[in-house]
Amino acid sequence: MLLLDGDLVLSSSGSTGAASRTSDSGRELVAALLESPGIRHAVDRLKVAPERRISAGQEGAPKHVYVFQREYATVDPARVELVGTDEATTCIGVVIRNNKTGMTSVSHMDFPEIVEGGIKQMLELLGDDNAPFDVHLIGGFADASTKVVRSSGKKHIKQEGYSYPLCCKIVEVLHKSQLQFHLRSFCVLENNTKSDSFGNALPIIGGFVVETSSGVVIPATFDMDSRCPDEVVRRIRVSVSSYDPTWQGRLLETYDTQDDVFQIAPACCTCLVCLQFSLTIKSIAC
């Protein structure tokens, strides 16, 4: 269930969303959250926060884990100080943190079909199903265009784009769960949109980092040397995994929480050329 300031989130129609059709519940909940004064206040604070630049080359730099598109990582605050992602445009970064233990999971979601399985993966190592979880949704922007379509002689409103259906699916999956998810940030869609000098819509925040000891979320960008290890291999794997049936409906696994190592699980493409790889890094390089 999705909670805001301790109260169950109600849809724009006044229901919890559970009784609505699956296709409608996410849209109604997103509409209600975008209208919430509490959400807008939290978003305003996040947007004016100074952006942190993460660089692995700095002496005494905190230990961190970087998450690429379609990846996720669950980290222990006793081992990792920072976890985050960037380069999100229509994608949405999801943070789920166990309030009792500080265990934190971050994902970079890019498609509605991976949301349900991806959230299940994120929760597997967070522990304690009765613990309250803090949730932050950051990224995506108002890239959808609204148009009127006709079907069966009737007019219907249809929104096209990538961020909106992805956001609706994330909210829907969290809300239908029996676990308690306290929504702390909802910097998505209209809340995360600005215009350039030509009037084109752009995201305001495309990256963030979580301080694992406190749970504080800060806008952030990562230097190239901090997107390690093996940035090139991991970027290739994102593309290859789209054609690999073993990764359908799942986020990509990269970081081994229990052993504190990066282990890049294999992906295979058999369209024209087969690319298959499996790489294990014995210690965190960042």
Coordinates of C-alpha atoms in Angstrom, one line a residue:
M1 CA 0.0 0.0 0.0
L2 CA 1.2 3.5 -0.8
L3 CA 1.2 6.0 2.1
L4 CA 1.6 9.8 2.1
D5 CA 2.3 11.5 5.4
G6 CA 1.1 8.3 7.1
D7 CA -2.2 8.2 5.3
L8 CA -3.3 5.8 2.6
V9 CA -3.1 7.5 -0.8
L10 CA -6.6 7.9 -2.3
S11 CA -7.1 8.1 -6.1
S12 CA -8.5 11.3 -7.7
S13 CA -11.9 9.6 -7.6
G14 CA -11.7 9.2 -3.8
S15 CA -11.0 5.4 -3.8
T16 CA -7.8 3.6 -2.7
G17 CA -7.4 2.4 -6.3
A18 CA -7.7 -1.3 -5.3
A19 CA -11.3 -1.4 -6.5
S20 CA -10.5 0.3 -9.8
R21 CA -9.7 -1.5 -13.0
T22 CA -5.9 -2.2 -13.2
S23 CA -5.6 0.0 -16.2
D24 CA -7.2 2.9 -14.4
S25 CA -5.9 2.7 -10.9
G26 CA -2.3 3.9 -11.7
R27 CA -3.6 6.9 -13.7
E28 CA -6.0 7.9 -10.9
L29 CA -3.3 7.6 -8.2
V30 CA -0.7 9.6 -10.3
A31 CA -3.3 12.3 -10.8
A32 CA -4.0 12.5 -7.1
L33 CA -0.3 12.6 -6.2
L34 CA 0.5 15.4 -8.7
E35 CA -2.2 17.5 -7.0
S36 CA -0.9 16.9 -3.4
P37 CA 0.4 20.0 -1.7
G38 CA 2.7 17.8 0.4
I39 CA 4.2 16.2 -2.7
R40 CA 4.7 19.6 -4.3
H41 CA 6.5 20.9 -1.2
A42 CA 8.9 17.9 -1.1
V43 CA 9.6 18.3 -4.9
D44 CA 10.3 22.0 -4.5
R45 CA 12.9 21.2 -1.8
L46 CA 14.5 18.5 -3.9
K47 CA 14.7 20.7 -7.0
V48 CA 16.5 23.6 -5.2
A49 CA 19.0 21.3 -3.5
P50 CA 22.6 21.7 -4.8
E51 CA 23.5 19.0 -7.3
R52 CA 26.3 16.7 -6.0
R53 CA 29.0 15.6 -8.4
I54 CA 30.2 12.1 -7.7
S55 CA 33.8 11.3 -8.8
A56 CA 35.8 8.1 -7.9
G57 CA 39.0 9.9 -8.6
Q58 CA 38.8 12.1 -5.5
E59 CA 41.0 11.2 -2.5
G60 CA 38.9 9.9 0.3
A61 CA 35.8 9.6 -2.0
P62 CA 33.0 7.7 -0.3
K63 CA 32.4 4.1 -1.5
H64 CA 29.5 4.0 -3.9
V65 CA 27.5 1.8 -6.3
Y66 CA 26.4 3.2 -9.6
V67 CA 23.2 1.8 -11.3
F68 CA 22.9 1.9 -15.1
Q69 CA 19.6 1.9 -17.1
R70 CA 17.6 -1.3 -16.4
E71 CA 19.9 -2.3 -13.6
Y72 CA 19.2 -2.4 -9.8
A73 CA 21.4 -2.7 -6.8
T74 CA 20.6 -3.3 -3.1
V75 CA 23.3 -2.1 -0.7
D76 CA 24.1 -2.5 3.0
P77 CA 24.9 0.9 4.7
A78 CA 27.7 -0.8 6.7
R79 CA 29.5 -1.4 3.4
V80 CA 28.4 1.2 0.9
E81 CA 28.0 4.9 1.6
L82 CA 26.3 6.1 -1.6
V83 CA 24.1 4.4 -4.2
G84 CA 22.5 6.2 -7.2
T85 CA 22.0 6.7 -10.9
D86 CA 21.8 9.4 -13.5
E87 CA 21.2 10.0 -17.3
A88 CA 17.5 9.5 -16.8
T89 CA 15.2 11.2 -19.3
T90 CA 12.0 9.3 -19.8
C91 CA 13.3 6.6 -17.3
I92 CA 12.4 6.7 -13.6
G93 CA 14.7 6.0 -10.7
V94 CA 13.1 4.1 -7.9
V95 CA 14.5 4.1 -4.3
I96 CA 13.2 1.6 -1.7
R97 CA 14.8 1.8 1.8
N98 CA 14.1 -0.3 4.9
N99 CA 13.6 2.2 7.7
K100 CA 14.8 -0.2 10.4
T101 CA 18.0 -1.5 8.8
G102 CA 18.9 1.1 6.3
M103 CA 19.2 -1.5 3.5
T104 CA 18.6 0.5 0.3
S105 CA 17.7 -0.6 -3.2
V106 CA 17.9 1.6 -6.2
S107 CA 16.7 0.8 -9.8
H108 CA 16.7 2.7 -13.1
M109 CA 13.5 1.6 -14.7
D110 CA 12.8 2.2 -18.4
F111 CA 9.7 0.1 -19.4
P112 CA 6.4 -0.8 -17.7
E113 CA 6.9 -4.5 -18.4
I114 CA 9.8 -4.7 -16.0
V115 CA 8.1 -2.9 -13.1
E116 CA 6.3 -5.7 -11.3
G117 CA 9.2 -8.2 -11.5
G118 CA 11.7 -5.4 -10.8
I119 CA 10.1 -4.3 -7.6
K120 CA 10.0 -7.9 -6.5
Q121 CA 13.7 -8.2 -7.1
M122 CA 14.4 -5.0 -5.2
L123 CA 12.5 -6.2 -2.1
E124 CA 14.2 -9.6 -1.9
L125 CA 17.2 -8.4 0.1
L126 CA 15.6 -5.5 2.0
G127 CA 14.4 -7.9 4.7
D128 CA 11.7 -7.6 7.4
D129 CA 8.4 -7.6 5.5
N130 CA 6.8 -5.8 8.5
A131 CA 9.2 -2.8 8.3
P132 CA 8.0 0.5 6.8
F133 CA 9.7 1.3 3.6
D134 CA 10.6 4.8 2.3
V135 CA 10.1 5.2 -1.4
H136 CA 11.4 7.9 -3.8
L137 CA 10.4 8.2 -7.5
I138 CA 12.7 10.6 -9.4
G139 CA 13.0 11.1 -13.2
G140 CA 10.9 11.1 -16.2
F141 CA 9.1 14.2 -17.4
A142 CA 6.0 15.4 -19.2
D143 CA 6.9 13.9 -22.5
A144 CA 3.4 12.7 -23.3
S145 CA 1.2 14.5 -25.8
T146 CA -2.5 14.4 -25.4
K147 CA -4.8 13.7 -28.4
V148 CA -8.4 12.8 -29.0
V149 CA -9.0 9.4 -30.7
R150 CA -12.3 7.9 -31.9
S151 CA -13.3 4.4 -31.2
S152 CA -16.8 2.8 -31.6
G153 CA -18.1 6.2 -32.6
K154 CA -16.9 7.8 -29.3
K155 CA -14.2 10.2 -28.4
H156 CA -11.4 9.1 -26.1
I157 CA -8.5 11.0 -24.6
K158 CA -5.1 9.2 -25.2
Q159 CA -1.7 10.1 -23.9
E160 CA 1.4 9.1 -25.8
G161 CA 4.9 9.1 -24.4
Y162 CA 7.1 6.9 -22.2
S163 CA 7.3 8.5 -18.7
Y164 CA 3.6 8.5 -18.0
P165 CA 2.7 4.8 -18.5
L166 CA 5.9 3.8 -16.7
C167 CA 5.1 6.1 -13.7
C168 CA 1.5 4.8 -13.6
K169 CA 2.7 1.2 -13.5
I170 CA 5.2 1.8 -10.7
V171 CA 2.6 3.6 -8.5
E172 CA 0.0 0.9 -9.2
V173 CA 2.3 -2.0 -8.3
L174 CA 3.4 -0.3 -5.0
H175 CA -0.2 0.5 -4.1
K176 CA -1.5 -3.0 -4.6
S177 CA 1.2 -4.5 -2.3
Q178 CA 0.4 -5.5 1.2
L179 CA 3.7 -3.9 2.4
Q180 CA 3.7 -0.3 3.6
F181 CA 5.5 2.1 1.2
H182 CA 5.9 5.7 2.5
L183 CA 6.2 8.0 -0.5
R184 CA 8.8 10.7 0.3
S185 CA 9.6 12.0 -3.2
F186 CA 7.5 12.1 -6.4
C187 CA 9.7 14.2 -8.7
V188 CA 8.3 12.9 -11.9
L189 CA 6.2 14.0 -14.9
E190 CA 4.9 17.6 -14.5
N191 CA 6.8 17.9 -11.2
N192 CA 10.1 17.3 -13.1
T193 CA 9.6 19.3 -16.3
K194 CA 11.1 22.5 -17.6
S195 CA 11.2 24.1 -21.1
D196 CA 14.2 25.2 -23.1
S197 CA 14.4 28.4 -25.1
F198 CA 12.5 26.7 -28.0
G199 CA 9.7 25.5 -25.7
N200 CA 10.8 21.8 -25.7
A201 CA 10.0 19.9 -22.5
L202 CA 13.1 18.6 -20.6
P203 CA 13.6 16.9 -17.2
I204 CA 14.8 19.0 -14.4
I205 CA 16.5 16.2 -12.4
G206 CA 18.0 13.3 -14.3
G207 CA 20.1 11.8 -11.5
F208 CA 20.4 11.3 -7.8
V209 CA 22.3 9.7 -5.0
V210 CA 21.1 8.2 -1.7
E211 CA 23.2 8.6 1.4
T212 CA 22.6 5.1 2.8
S213 CA 23.2 5.9 6.5
S214 CA 20.6 8.6 6.6
G215 CA 18.3 7.9 3.6
V216 CA 18.7 11.4 2.3
V217 CA 18.3 11.7 -1.5
I218 CA 20.2 14.4 -3.3
P219 CA 20.3 15.4 -7.0
A220 CA 23.5 14.1 -8.5
T221 CA 25.6 13.5 -11.6
F222 CA 28.3 10.9 -11.9
D223 CA 31.7 11.5 -13.6
M224 CA 32.7 8.8 -16.2
D225 CA 35.2 7.4 -13.8
S226 CA 32.5 6.8 -11.2
R227 CA 30.3 4.8 -13.5
C228 CA 32.4 1.7 -13.0
P229 CA 33.3 -1.0 -13.2
D230 CA 33.1 -1.9 -16.9
E231 CA 30.9 0.9 -18.2
V232 CA 31.1 -0.3 -21.8
V233 CA 30.3 -3.9 -21.1
R234 CA 27.3 -2.9 -18.9
R235 CA 25.9 -0.5 -21.6
I236 CA 26.2 -3.2 -24.2
R237 CA 24.4 -5.6 -21.9
V238 CA 21.4 -3.2 -21.6
S239 CA 20.9 -3.4 -25.4
V240 CA 21.6 -7.1 -25.7
S241 CA 19.3 -8.0 -22.8
S242 CA 16.3 -6.7 -24.8
Y243 CA 16.5 -9.8 -27.0
D244 CA 17.3 -12.3 -24.2
P245 CA 14.2 -14.1 -23.0
T246 CA 15.8 -14.8 -19.6
W247 CA 15.7 -11.1 -18.8
Q248 CA 12.2 -10.4 -19.9
G249 CA 10.3 -8.7 -17.0
R250 CA 13.4 -8.5 -14.9
L251 CA 16.0 -5.8 -13.9
L252 CA 19.6 -6.6 -14.7
E253 CA 21.7 -7.8 -11.8
T254 CA 25.2 -6.4 -11.4
Y255 CA 26.0 -5.9 -7.7
D256 CA 26.2 -8.9 -5.3
T257 CA 25.0 -7.5 -1.9
Q258 CA 26.1 -10.3 0.3
D259 CA 29.7 -10.6 -1.1
D260 CA 30.1 -6.9 -1.8
V261 CA 31.3 -7.5 -5.4
F262 CA 30.2 -6.6 -8.9
Q263 CA 29.1 -9.7 -10.8
I264 CA 27.8 -8.9 -14.3
A265 CA 25.3 -11.6 -15.1
P266 CA 25.4 -12.8 -18.7
A267 CA 23.0 -11.8 -21.5
C268 CA 22.7 -13.4 -24.9
C269 CA 21.5 -12.1 -28.3
T270 CA 20.9 -14.6 -31.1
C271 CA 19.4 -12.3 -33.7
L272 CA 22.4 -11.8 -36.1
V273 CA 25.3 -12.0 -33.8
C274 CA 25.5 -13.8 -30.4
L275 CA 27.1 -11.7 -27.6
Q276 CA 27.5 -13.6 -24.4
F277 CA 29.6 -12.6 -21.4
S278 CA 29.9 -13.1 -17.7
L279 CA 32.3 -11.0 -15.7
T280 CA 33.1 -11.0 -12.0
I281 CA 35.0 -8.2 -10.3
K282 CA 36.4 -9.3 -6.9
S283 CA 36.1 -5.9 -5.2
I284 CA 34.3 -2.7 -5.7
A285 CA 36.4 -0.4 -7.9
C286 CA 34.6 2.8 -7.1

